[in-house]
CSV table of C-alpha atoms and ligand atoms in Angstrom, one decimal:
chain,number,residue,atom,x,y,z
A,1,MET,CA,6.4,40.4,2.0
A,2,PRO,CA,3.9,40.4,-1.0
A,3,THR,CA,1.3,37.4,-0.2
A,4,GLY,CA,2.3,34.3,-2.1
A,5,SER,CA,6.1,34.5,-2.1
A,6,ALA,CA,7.5,31.8,0.1
A,7,SER,CA,7.5,28.3,-1.3
A,8,ALA,CA,7.3,24.9,-0.3
A,9,VAL,CA,7.6,21.2,-1.0
A,10,VAL,CA,6.3,18.5,-0.7
A,11,GLY,CA,6.2,14.3,-1.4
A,12,LEU,CA,3.4,13.6,-3.5
A,13,HIS,CA,4.0,9.5,-2.7
A,14,TRP,CA,4.4,7.7,0.3
A,15,GLY,CA,7.4,9.7,1.2
A,16,ASP,CA,11.5,8.7,0.2
A,17,GLU,CA,10.9,11.1,-2.7
A,18,GLY,CA,14.5,12.4,-2.4
A,19,LYS,CA,12.6,15.9,-0.8
A,20,GLY,CA,16.0,16.0,1.7
A,21,LYS,CA,18.3,17.1,-1.8
A,22,VAL,CA,15.2,19.3,-3.1
A,23,CYS,CA,14.8,21.2,-0.1
A,24,ASP,CA,18.5,21.3,0.1
A,25,LEU,CA,18.7,23.4,-2.9
A,26,LEU,CA,16.3,25.6,-2.6
A,27,ALA,CA,16.8,26.7,0.9
A,28,ARG,CA,19.4,28.9,-0.8
A,29,GLU,CA,16.9,30.9,-2.2
A,30,HIS,CA,15.8,31.3,1.7
A,31,GLU,CA,16.7,33.1,4.8
A,32,VAL,CA,14.4,31.0,7.1
A,33,VAL,CA,13.7,27.0,6.2
A,34,VAL,CA,10.7,25.9,8.1
A,35,ARG,CA,9.9,22.3,8.8
A,36,TYR,CA,6.3,21.5,9.7
A,37,ASN,CA,4.6,18.0,10.4
A,38,GLY,CA,6.1,14.6,11.1
A,39,GLY,CA,9.0,13.7,13.8
A,40,ALA,CA,12.1,11.6,13.9
A,41,ASN,CA,9.9,9.2,11.2
A,42,ALA,CA,11.3,11.0,8.5
A,43,GLY,CA,15.2,11.4,7.3
A,44,ASN,CA,16.8,12.9,4.5
A,45,SER,CA,19.9,12.4,3.3
A,46,VAL,CA,21.6,15.2,1.4
A,47,VAL,CA,25.1,14.5,-0.2
A,48,VAL,CA,27.3,17.7,-0.3
A,49,ASN,CA,30.5,16.8,-2.4
A,50,GLY,CA,30.6,13.6,-1.6
A,51,GLU,CA,29.8,13.6,2.0
A,52,ARG,CA,26.5,12.7,2.7
A,53,PHE,CA,24.2,14.6,6.0
A,54,ALA,CA,21.1,12.1,7.2
A,55,LEU,CA,18.8,14.7,8.7
A,56,HIS,CA,16.1,13.6,10.9
A,57,LEU,CA,14.7,16.2,12.7
A,58,VAL,CA,17.1,19.2,11.8
A,59,PRO,CA,15.6,21.3,8.6
A,60,THR,CA,17.4,21.0,5.8
A,61,GLY,CA,18.4,24.3,5.1
A,62,VAL,CA,21.1,23.7,7.9
A,63,LEU,CA,23.7,22.7,5.7
A,64,ASN,CA,23.4,26.9,3.6
A,65,PRO,CA,25.3,29.0,6.3
A,66,GLY,CA,23.1,31.6,8.0
A,67,THR,CA,20.2,30.1,6.5
A,68,LEU,CA,17.7,30.6,10.5
A,69,LEU,CA,16.0,27.2,10.6
A,70,VAL,CA,12.8,26.5,12.6
A,71,ILE,CA,11.1,23.8,13.6
A,72,GLY,CA,7.3,24.3,14.0
A,73,ASN,CA,4.4,23.6,16.2
A,74,GLY,CA,2.7,21.0,14.1
A,75,VAL,CA,5.7,18.5,14.7
A,76,VAL,CA,6.4,16.1,17.2
A,77,VAL,CA,10.5,16.6,19.0
A,78,ASP,CA,12.5,13.8,20.2
A,79,PRO,CA,15.0,16.0,22.7
A,80,GLY,CA,17.3,13.0,22.3
A,81,LYS,CA,17.2,12.3,18.9
A,82,LEU,CA,17.1,16.3,17.9
A,83,LEU,CA,20.5,16.9,20.3
A,84,GLU,CA,22.3,14.1,19.1
A,85,GLU,CA,21.3,15.3,15.7
A,86,ILE,CA,22.5,18.3,16.6
A,87,GLU,CA,25.8,17.1,18.4
A,88,GLY,CA,26.5,15.2,15.3
A,89,LEU,CA,26.6,17.8,13.2
A,90,GLU,CA,28.6,20.2,14.7
A,91,SER,CA,31.1,17.9,15.1
A,92,ARG,CA,31.7,17.7,11.4
A,93,GLY,CA,31.8,21.6,11.0
A,94,VAL,CA,27.9,22.4,10.7
A,95,ARG,CA,27.3,25.3,12.6
A,96,THR,CA,23.1,24.9,14.0
A,97,ASP,CA,23.0,27.5,16.7
A,98,ARG,CA,20.5,29.1,13.9
A,99,LEU,CA,18.3,26.2,14.7
A,100,VAL,CA,15.0,27.4,17.0
A,101,VAL,CA,12.3,25.3,18.0
A,102,SER,CA,8.6,26.0,19.1
A,103,ASP,CA,7.1,26.2,21.8
A,104,ARG,CA,4.0,24.2,20.6
A,105,ALA,CA,6.0,21.3,18.9
A,106,HIS,CA,5.1,18.6,21.5
A,107,VAL,CA,7.4,16.3,22.6
A,108,VAL,CA,7.8,12.9,21.9
A,109,LEU,CA,8.3,10.8,25.0
A,110,PRO,CA,10.1,7.0,25.9
A,111,HIS,CA,6.7,6.0,26.7
A,112,HIS,CA,5.2,7.1,23.2
A,113,LYS,CA,8.2,4.7,22.2
A,114,ALA,CA,6.9,1.5,23.7
A,115,GLU,CA,3.3,2.3,22.8
A,116,ASP,CA,4.1,2.1,19.4
A,117,GLU,CA,6.0,-1.2,19.5
A,118,LEU,CA,3.3,-1.9,21.5
A,119,ARG,CA,0.2,-1.6,19.8
A,120,GLU,CA,2.0,-2.9,17.0
A,121,ALA,CA,2.9,-6.4,18.6
A,122,TYR,CA,-0.7,-6.3,20.0
A,123,LEU,CA,-1.8,-5.7,15.6
A,124,ARG,CA,0.7,-8.2,14.9
A,125,ASP,CA,-0.5,-10.9,17.3
A,126,ARG,CA,-3.5,-10.5,16.2
A,127,LEU,CA,-3.2,-11.7,12.7
A,128,VAL,CA,-0.6,-14.8,13.4
A,129,GLY,CA,0.3,-16.5,10.3
A,130,ALA,CA,-0.9,-13.6,8.0
A,131,GLU,CA,0.3,-10.3,6.1
A,132,PRO,CA,0.2,-7.8,7.3
A,133,GLY,CA,-2.9,-4.8,6.4
A,134,LEU,CA,-5.4,-5.4,3.5
A,135,HIS,CA,-6.2,-8.1,1.7
A,136,ALA,CA,-6.9,-9.0,-2.2
A,137,THR,CA,-9.5,-11.3,-0.8
A,138,GLY,CA,-11.6,-8.5,-0.1
A,139,SER,CA,-12.2,-9.0,3.8
A,140,PRO,CA,-11.1,-6.1,5.4
A,141,ARG,CA,-8.6,-6.9,8.3
A,142,VAL,CA,-7.2,-4.9,11.5
A,143,GLY,CA,-3.7,-4.9,11.0
A,144,GLN,CA,-0.2,-3.4,11.4
A,145,ILE,CA,0.7,-0.3,10.0
A,146,GLY,CA,4.4,-1.0,10.1
A,147,THR,CA,5.3,1.9,11.7
A,148,THR,CA,9.1,3.7,12.4
A,149,LYS,CA,8.8,3.0,16.2
A,150,ARG,CA,9.3,6.2,16.6
A,151,GLY,CA,6.6,6.8,19.0
A,152,ILE,CA,4.8,9.1,16.2
A,153,GLY,CA,1.4,8.0,16.6
A,154,PRO,CA,0.7,7.7,20.4
A,155,CYS,CA,2.5,10.9,20.3
A,156,TYR,CA,0.0,12.9,18.5
A,157,ALA,CA,-2.2,11.4,19.8
A,158,ASP,CA,-2.2,12.6,23.4
A,159,LYS,CA,-1.7,16.3,21.5
A,160,VAL,CA,-5.4,15.0,20.5
A,161,GLN,CA,-6.0,14.5,23.9
A,162,ARG,CA,-4.8,16.9,25.2
A,163,ALA,CA,-4.8,17.0,29.1
A,164,MET,CA,-2.0,14.9,29.3
A,165,ALA,CA,0.3,15.6,26.3
A,166,VAL,CA,3.8,17.8,26.8
A,167,ARG,CA,4.9,20.7,24.7
A,168,VAL,CA,7.9,21.6,24.6
A,169,GLY,CA,7.2,24.8,26.2
A,170,ASP,CA,7.1,22.6,29.3
A,171,LEU,CA,10.8,21.5,29.3
A,172,LEU,CA,10.8,24.5,31.0
A,173,ARG,CA,7.9,24.0,32.8
A,174,PRO,CA,9.1,21.6,35.6
A,175,ASP,CA,5.9,21.4,38.1
A,176,ALA,CA,3.7,21.2,35.0
A,177,LEU,CA,6.1,18.6,33.3
A,178,ARG,CA,6.7,16.5,36.3
A,179,ALA,CA,2.1,16.5,36.2
A,180,LYS,CA,1.8,15.3,32.7
A,181,ILE,CA,4.8,12.9,32.6
A,182,GLU,CA,3.2,11.6,36.0
A,183,ALA,CA,-0.3,11.6,35.0
A,184,SER,CA,0.8,10.2,31.2
A,185,CYS,CA,2.3,7.5,32.6
A,186,GLY,CA,0.3,6.4,35.1
A,187,PHE,CA,-2.2,6.4,32.8
A,188,ARG,CA,0.1,3.7,30.5
A,189,SER,CA,0.8,1.6,32.9
A,190,ILE,CA,-2.2,-0.2,32.9
A,191,LEU,CA,-2.1,-1.1,29.4
A,192,PHE,CA,1.3,-2.0,30.4
A,193,ARG,CA,0.1,-4.2,33.4
A,194,GLU,CA,-2.5,-5.5,31.2
A,195,LEU,CA,-0.9,-7.0,27.5
A,196,ARG,CA,2.5,-7.5,29.9
A,197,PRO,CA,4.5,-7.2,26.9
A,198,GLU,CA,8.1,-9.5,26.4
A,199,GLY,CA,10.6,-6.9,25.6
A,200,VAL,CA,8.8,-3.8,26.1
A,201,PRO,CA,10.0,-2.2,29.8
A,202,GLU,CA,7.4,-0.6,31.5
A,203,PRO,CA,8.4,3.0,31.4
A,204,GLN,CA,9.3,4.8,34.7
A,205,ALA,CA,8.3,8.4,35.3
A,206,LYS,CA,10.6,9.5,37.5
A,207,ASP,CA,13.0,8.5,34.8
A,208,ILE,CA,11.2,10.3,32.2
A,209,ILE,CA,10.9,13.5,34.2
A,210,ASP,CA,14.2,14.0,34.8
A,211,THR,CA,15.7,13.2,31.3
A,212,ALA,CA,13.1,15.9,30.2
A,213,LEU,CA,13.7,18.2,32.5
A,214,ALA,CA,17.5,18.1,31.2
A,215,TRP,CA,16.9,18.5,27.8
A,216,GLY,CA,14.7,21.4,28.3
A,217,GLU,CA,18.0,22.9,29.6
A,218,GLN,CA,19.9,21.5,26.7
A,219,LEU,CA,16.9,23.2,24.3
A,220,ARG,CA,16.3,26.4,26.4
A,221,HIS,CA,17.2,28.6,23.9
A,222,ARG,CA,15.8,27.8,20.7
A,223,ILE,CA,12.7,27.2,22.1
A,224,THR,CA,10.5,29.8,21.4
A,225,ASP,CA,7.2,31.4,19.9
A,226,THR,CA,7.7,30.8,16.0
A,227,THR,CA,4.6,31.7,14.9
A,228,TYR,CA,5.8,35.1,16.2
A,229,LEU,CA,9.2,34.4,14.9
A,230,LEU,CA,8.3,33.7,10.7
A,231,HIS,CA,5.4,36.3,11.0
A,232,ASP,CA,8.2,38.8,12.4
A,233,ARG,CA,10.7,37.8,9.5
A,234,MET,CA,8.2,37.8,6.4
A,235,ALA,CA,7.2,40.8,7.2
A,236,ALA,CA,11.0,42.1,7.6
A,237,GLY,CA,10.8,40.9,3.9
A,238,ASP,CA,12.9,36.9,4.8
A,239,ARG,CA,11.7,34.5,2.0
A,240,VAL,CA,10.6,31.7,3.6
A,241,LEU,CA,10.9,28.0,2.5
A,242,PHE,CA,8.4,25.2,4.0
A,243,THR,CA,9.5,21.7,3.8
A,244,GLY,CA,6.9,18.6,4.4
A,245,ALA,CA,8.3,15.7,6.3
A,246,ASN,CA,6.4,12.2,5.3
A,247,ALA,CA,3.8,12.6,2.3
A,248,THR,CA,1.0,12.9,1.3
A,249,LEU,CA,-0.3,9.6,0.2
A,250,LEU,CA,0.6,9.8,3.9
A,251,ASP,CA,-1.0,12.3,5.4
A,252,VAL,CA,-3.4,11.6,7.9
A,253,ASP,CA,-6.5,13.2,6.3
A,254,HIS,CA,-5.7,12.9,2.5
A,255,GLY,CA,-3.5,9.6,2.3
A,256,THR,CA,-4.1,6.2,1.9
A,257,TYR,CA,-5.7,5.4,5.4
A,258,PRO,CA,-5.2,3.8,8.3
A,259,PHE,CA,-1.6,2.8,6.4
A,260,VAL,CA,-1.0,6.8,7.6
A,261,THR,CA,1.8,8.9,9.1
A,262,SER,CA,0.0,10.8,11.8
A,263,SER,CA,0.2,14.7,11.1
A,264,SER,CA,-0.8,16.6,8.1
A,265,CYS,CA,2.2,15.6,5.3
A,266,SER,CA,1.0,17.7,2.5
A,267,ALA,CA,1.1,21.5,1.9
A,268,LEU,CA,-2.6,21.5,3.6
A,269,GLY,CA,-0.5,20.7,6.8
A,270,ILE,CA,1.9,24.2,6.4
A,271,GLY,CA,-1.2,26.7,8.1
A,272,VAL,CA,-1.8,24.1,10.9
A,273,GLY,CA,2.2,23.4,12.0
A,274,THR,CA,3.5,27.2,11.6
A,275,GLY,CA,0.9,29.9,11.8
A,276,VAL,CA,1.6,31.0,9.1
A,277,PRO,CA,-1.8,30.7,6.3
A,278,THR,CA,-1.1,29.0,3.3
A,279,THR,CA,-2.6,31.6,0.8
A,280,ARG,CA,1.4,33.0,1.3
A,281,ILE,CA,2.8,30.4,-0.8
A,282,GLY,CA,3.2,31.2,-3.7
A,283,ARG,CA,5.4,28.7,-4.7
A,284,VAL,CA,4.5,24.7,-4.7
A,285,LEU,CA,7.1,22.0,-5.9
A,286,GLY,CA,5.7,18.7,-5.5
A,287,VAL,CA,8.7,15.5,-5.3
A,288,ALA,CA,8.2,12.4,-7.3
A,289,LYS,CA,10.3,9.7,-8.1
A,290,ALA,CA,10.8,8.7,-11.5
A,291,TYR,CA,8.8,5.3,-10.7
A,292,CYS,CA,6.9,4.6,-7.0
A,293,THR,CA,8.5,3.2,-3.3
A,294,ARG,CA,6.7,2.5,-0.2
A,295,VAL,CA,7.5,1.3,3.1
A,296,GLY,CA,5.4,-0.6,6.1
A,297,ALA,CA,1.8,-1.7,4.7
A,298,GLY,CA,-1.4,-0.6,3.3
A,299,PRO,CA,-2.0,-0.4,-0.3
A,300,PHE,CA,0.8,0.7,-3.7
A,301,PRO,CA,-1.5,-0.8,-7.3
A,302,THR,CA,1.6,-0.4,-9.1
A,303,GLU,CA,3.6,-2.5,-6.4
A,304,LEU,CA,6.5,-5.0,-8.8
A,305,VAL,CA,6.7,-7.6,-6.5
A,306,ASN,CA,8.8,-10.0,-8.6
A,307,GLU,CA,12.9,-9.4,-10.0
A,308,LEU,CA,11.9,-6.0,-11.9
A,309,GLY,CA,11.2,-4.4,-8.8
A,310,ASP,CA,14.0,-6.1,-7.0
A,311,ARG,CA,15.7,-4.5,-9.8
A,312,ILE,CA,14.4,-1.2,-8.9
A,313,ARG,CA,15.4,-1.9,-5.3
A,314,GLU,CA,19.3,-2.2,-5.7
A,315,ARG,CA,19.3,0.0,-8.3
A,316,GLY,CA,18.2,2.5,-6.4
A,317,ARG,CA,19.1,1.7,-2.7
A,318,GLU,CA,15.4,1.7,-1.7
A,319,TYR,CA,16.4,0.8,2.0
A,320,GLY,CA,15.0,3.1,4.2
A,321,THR,CA,17.0,6.2,5.7
A,322,THR,CA,15.2,6.5,8.9
A,323,THR,CA,15.0,2.7,9.5
A,324,GLY,CA,17.3,0.6,7.2
A,325,ARG,CA,14.2,-1.8,6.1
A,326,PRO,CA,13.7,-2.4,2.1
A,327,ARG,CA,11.1,-0.6,0.3
A,328,ARG,CA,8.8,-1.8,-1.8
A,329,CYS,CA,8.9,-1.1,-5.3
A,330,GLY,CA,6.9,0.1,-8.1
A,331,TRP,CA,6.0,1.4,-11.4
A,332,LEU,CA,5.1,5.1,-11.3
A,333,ASP,CA,1.6,5.4,-10.8
A,334,MET,CA,0.0,8.8,-13.2
A,335,VAL,CA,-3.5,8.6,-11.0
A,336,ALA,CA,-1.6,9.1,-7.1
A,337,THR,CA,0.6,11.5,-8.7
A,338,ARG,CA,-2.5,13.8,-10.3
A,339,TYR,CA,-4.1,13.5,-6.8
A,340,ALA,CA,-1.8,14.4,-4.9
A,341,ALA,CA,-0.5,17.3,-7.1
A,342,MET,CA,-3.7,18.3,-6.3
A,343,VAL,CA,-4.7,17.9,-2.8
A,344,ASN,CA,-1.1,19.2,-2.9
A,345,GLY,CA,-2.2,22.3,-5.4
A,346,ALA,CA,1.3,22.0,-6.6
A,347,THR,CA,2.9,24.5,-9.2
A,348,GLY,CA,5.5,22.1,-10.0
A,349,ILE,CA,6.9,18.8,-10.2
A,350,ALA,CA,10.5,18.2,-9.2
A,351,VAL,CA,11.2,14.1,-10.3
A,352,THR,CA,13.7,12.9,-8.7
A,353,MET,CA,16.2,9.3,-9.6
A,354,LEU,CA,15.3,9.3,-12.9
A,355,ASP,CA,19.2,7.8,-13.6
A,356,VAL,CA,17.4,4.5,-12.0
A,357,LEU,CA,15.4,4.0,-15.0
A,358,SER,CA,18.1,3.5,-17.1
A,359,GLY,CA,18.7,0.3,-18.7
A,360,MET,CA,15.0,-1.2,-17.5
A,361,GLY,CA,13.6,-1.5,-20.5
A,362,GLU,CA,10.2,-0.7,-21.8
A,363,LEU,CA,9.0,1.2,-18.7
A,364,LYS,CA,5.1,1.1,-17.9
A,365,VAL,CA,3.2,4.5,-15.7
A,366,CYS,CA,-0.3,3.9,-14.1
A,367,VAL,CA,-2.7,6.0,-16.2
A,368,GLY,CA,-5.6,4.9,-14.8
A,369,TYR,CA,-7.5,2.3,-12.6
A,370,ARG,CA,-9.6,-0.7,-13.4
A,371,LEU,CA,-12.0,-0.9,-10.3
A,372,ALA,CA,-13.6,-4.0,-9.0
A,373,ASN,CA,-17.1,-3.2,-10.5
A,374,GLY,CA,-15.0,-3.2,-14.0
A,375,GLU,CA,-14.9,0.8,-15.1
A,376,VAL,CA,-11.6,2.4,-15.5
A,377,SER,CA,-11.2,5.1,-13.6
A,378,SER,CA,-8.6,8.2,-13.3
A,379,ARG,CA,-9.5,9.1,-9.8
A,380,PHE,CA,-7.7,8.3,-6.5
A,381,VAL,CA,-9.2,5.9,-4.4
A,382,PRO,CA,-10.2,7.1,-0.9
A,383,ASP,CA,-10.7,3.7,0.2
A,384,ALA,CA,-7.9,1.7,1.4
A,385,GLY,CA,-9.7,-1.4,1.3
A,386,GLU,CA,-11.1,-0.3,-2.2
A,387,LEU,CA,-7.3,0.4,-3.5
A,388,GLU,CA,-6.1,-2.4,-2.6
A,389,ARG,CA,-8.7,-4.1,-5.1
A,390,VAL,CA,-8.0,-1.9,-8.2
A,391,GLU,CA,-6.0,-3.3,-11.1
A,392,PRO,CA,-3.7,-0.8,-12.5
A,393,VAL,CA,-4.7,0.4,-16.2
A,394,TRP,CA,-1.0,0.8,-18.0
A,395,GLU,CA,0.4,2.9,-20.8
A,396,THR,CA,4.3,1.7,-21.7
A,397,MET,CA,6.3,3.9,-22.6
A,398,ASP,CA,10.2,3.7,-24.8
A,399,GLY,CA,12.9,3.1,-21.8
A,400,TRP,CA,16.3,3.9,-22.7
A,401,ASP,CA,19.8,2.8,-21.8
A,402,GLU,CA,22.0,5.7,-21.0
A,403,ASP,CA,23.6,7.0,-18.0
A,404,LEU,CA,22.1,9.9,-17.0
A,405,SER,CA,24.0,10.3,-14.1
A,406,ALA,CA,26.5,13.5,-16.1
A,407,VAL,CA,23.6,14.8,-17.4
A,408,ARG,CA,22.7,18.6,-17.0
A,409,THR,CA,20.6,19.8,-19.2
A,410,VAL,CA,17.3,18.6,-21.3
A,411,ASP,CA,19.0,18.8,-24.2
A,412,GLU,CA,21.5,16.0,-23.2
A,413,LEU,CA,18.6,13.3,-22.2
A,414,PRO,CA,17.6,10.7,-24.6
A,415,GLY,CA,14.2,11.5,-26.1
A,416,ALA,CA,12.5,8.3,-24.3
A,417,ALA,CA,13.3,10.8,-20.8
A,418,ARG,CA,12.7,14.0,-22.2
A,419,ALA,CA,9.0,11.8,-23.5
A,420,TYR,CA,8.8,10.3,-20.0
A,421,LEU,CA,8.6,13.6,-18.5
A,422,ALA,CA,6.5,15.0,-20.4
A,423,LYS,CA,4.1,12.3,-19.5
A,424,ILE,CA,4.7,12.8,-16.1
A,425,ALA,CA,3.8,16.8,-16.7
A,426,ALA,CA,0.7,16.3,-19.2
A,427,CYS,CA,-1.0,13.6,-16.2
A,428,ALA,CA,0.2,15.6,-13.1
A,429,GLY,CA,-1.0,18.7,-15.1
A,430,VAL,CA,1.7,20.5,-13.8
A,431,PRO,CA,5.0,21.4,-15.4
A,432,VAL,CA,8.3,19.6,-14.4
A,433,GLU,CA,10.6,21.9,-13.0
A,434,LEU,CA,13.6,20.0,-11.5
A,435,VAL,CA,14.9,16.2,-12.4
A,436,SER,CA,17.4,15.2,-10.5
A,437,VAL,CA,19.5,12.6,-11.7
A,438,GLY,CA,22.1,11.7,-8.8
A,439,PRO,CA,22.1,11.9,-5.0
A,440,ASP,CA,25.2,15.2,-5.2
A,441,ARG,CA,23.9,18.9,-5.7
A,442,SER,CA,25.4,19.0,-8.8
A,443,GLN,CA,23.1,16.3,-10.5
A,444,THR,CA,20.4,18.5,-11.3
A,445,ILE,CA,18.7,19.9,-14.5
A,446,GLU,CA,16.9,22.9,-14.0
A,447,CYS,CA,13.8,22.6,-16.9
A,448,ARG,CA,10.2,23.6,-18.3
A,449,ILE,CA,9.1,20.6,-19.6
A,450,GLY,CA,4.9,20.9,-19.7
B,501,IMP,P1,4.9,6.1,11.2
B,501,IMP,O1,4.8,7.4,10.8
B,501,IMP,O2,6.6,5.9,12.0
B,501,IMP,O3,3.4,6.1,12.6
B,501,IMP,O4,4.4,5.0,10.9
B,501,IMP,C1,3.4,5.0,9.7
B,501,IMP,C2,3.5,4.5,8.2
B,501,IMP,O5,4.4,5.3,7.8
B,501,IMP,C3,4.3,3.6,7.8
B,501,IMP,O6,4.0,2.8,7.1
B,501,IMP,C4,5.6,4.2,8.1
B,501,IMP,O7,6.6,3.3,7.5
B,501,IMP,C5,5.5,5.7,7.1
B,501,IMP,N1,6.2,6.9,7.1
B,501,IMP,C6,6.5,7.6,7.7
B,501,IMP,N2,7.6,8.2,7.3
B,501,IMP,C7,8.1,8.3,6.5
B,501,IMP,C8,9.0,8.6,5.9
B,501,IMP,O8,9.4,10.1,5.4
B,501,IMP,N3,9.3,7.6,4.2
B,501,IMP,C9,8.7,7.1,4.0
B,501,IMP,N4,7.6,6.5,4.9
B,501,IMP,C10,7.4,6.7,6.1
């Protein structure tokens, strides 16, 4: 395979941009689909012929028969959830026999989920009577992240701590597995005894070992060295699609730290999360909603805490796929979008949920940030506390009233919607290549704007 002929799909905001649908569309042009980061915290919805599939760990290409599906080493796998998802798909007639898991991926164990709960409860208790996160008053606080409680942070922390971490390959090595689980449960029992969390039972090593051994047997035929597998398949000419979970502004290095997830969600994570160097990737499609949303705590400069925000939430059905939590909604932040496109090396943008903005009246986009010192900047801000305090600089654009759900070409779009897309391309500095006007595969406009 020549250098640069693989593709990637990444979220440009705080997740839930509609990557699932975009991946599903692109997967049809690729023989291999690879997930490179995150865990069961992510949720992808794909609608095919009116039937909705919610995927958390299985890569989205599963709905295309024949596609090789790879869960890369950068993913943290909750085997119980993975097996549940496989069973759910099989029961609806979707075959999963071409799904493999990296032996280097890490395993989320029950004590990771318990610790996730425990940490969030600890942080909540420190903030009784106060809002989570950082405050506009300027005083930084240590607050809850608002995690999905799927054990993601504690599992990645174990990975970096090394000695007691369990990799998927260890599920097939009973002696090593026992030793690691006993050690990590023993270590955590100190925390549990000290904190005595209400409603979070102390994880028991023996039960976890038995469960993990059973998972190993059920997954045995799927566990492999995916690094060589991917290089072999690329050498044989297969086209590979890398799909990121979560999104750029939740990236542990490049997002709104500390209000982020614990993995490298941007395209920069592909190399570490798969063993395939990013120089092999020719196309990076950044997915952005036509407005912004965020779940959990953390800065969100364009948030609308008003009736307009509620309208976007209801029209866009903005409730989490994984946790069902209502999402915070706001206008499109072009400063953040441009930054994310830059960090990912996006070659194009897919704009999703454009139909949701119909009938909203005038639209606003944020084209700059007014900083605490009064200066206006078009650059994203690395510190969450400072980002919390920026004032958006708005540009107002004409809205449109027409229902877009049946539109299939750029020419059928109202002029104001075309102008809105052109604005996104101009601000982000890369063309809009795809527009989604509804959840179904068919509700898609292929284009090149900008
Ligand atoms: P964690 O990944 O469960 O540790 O959660 C960390 C932060 O990332 C929280 O604010 C979550 O709401 C957010 N988060 C994690 N995954 C997703 C996602 O797929 N979509 C939206 N938010 C997410």
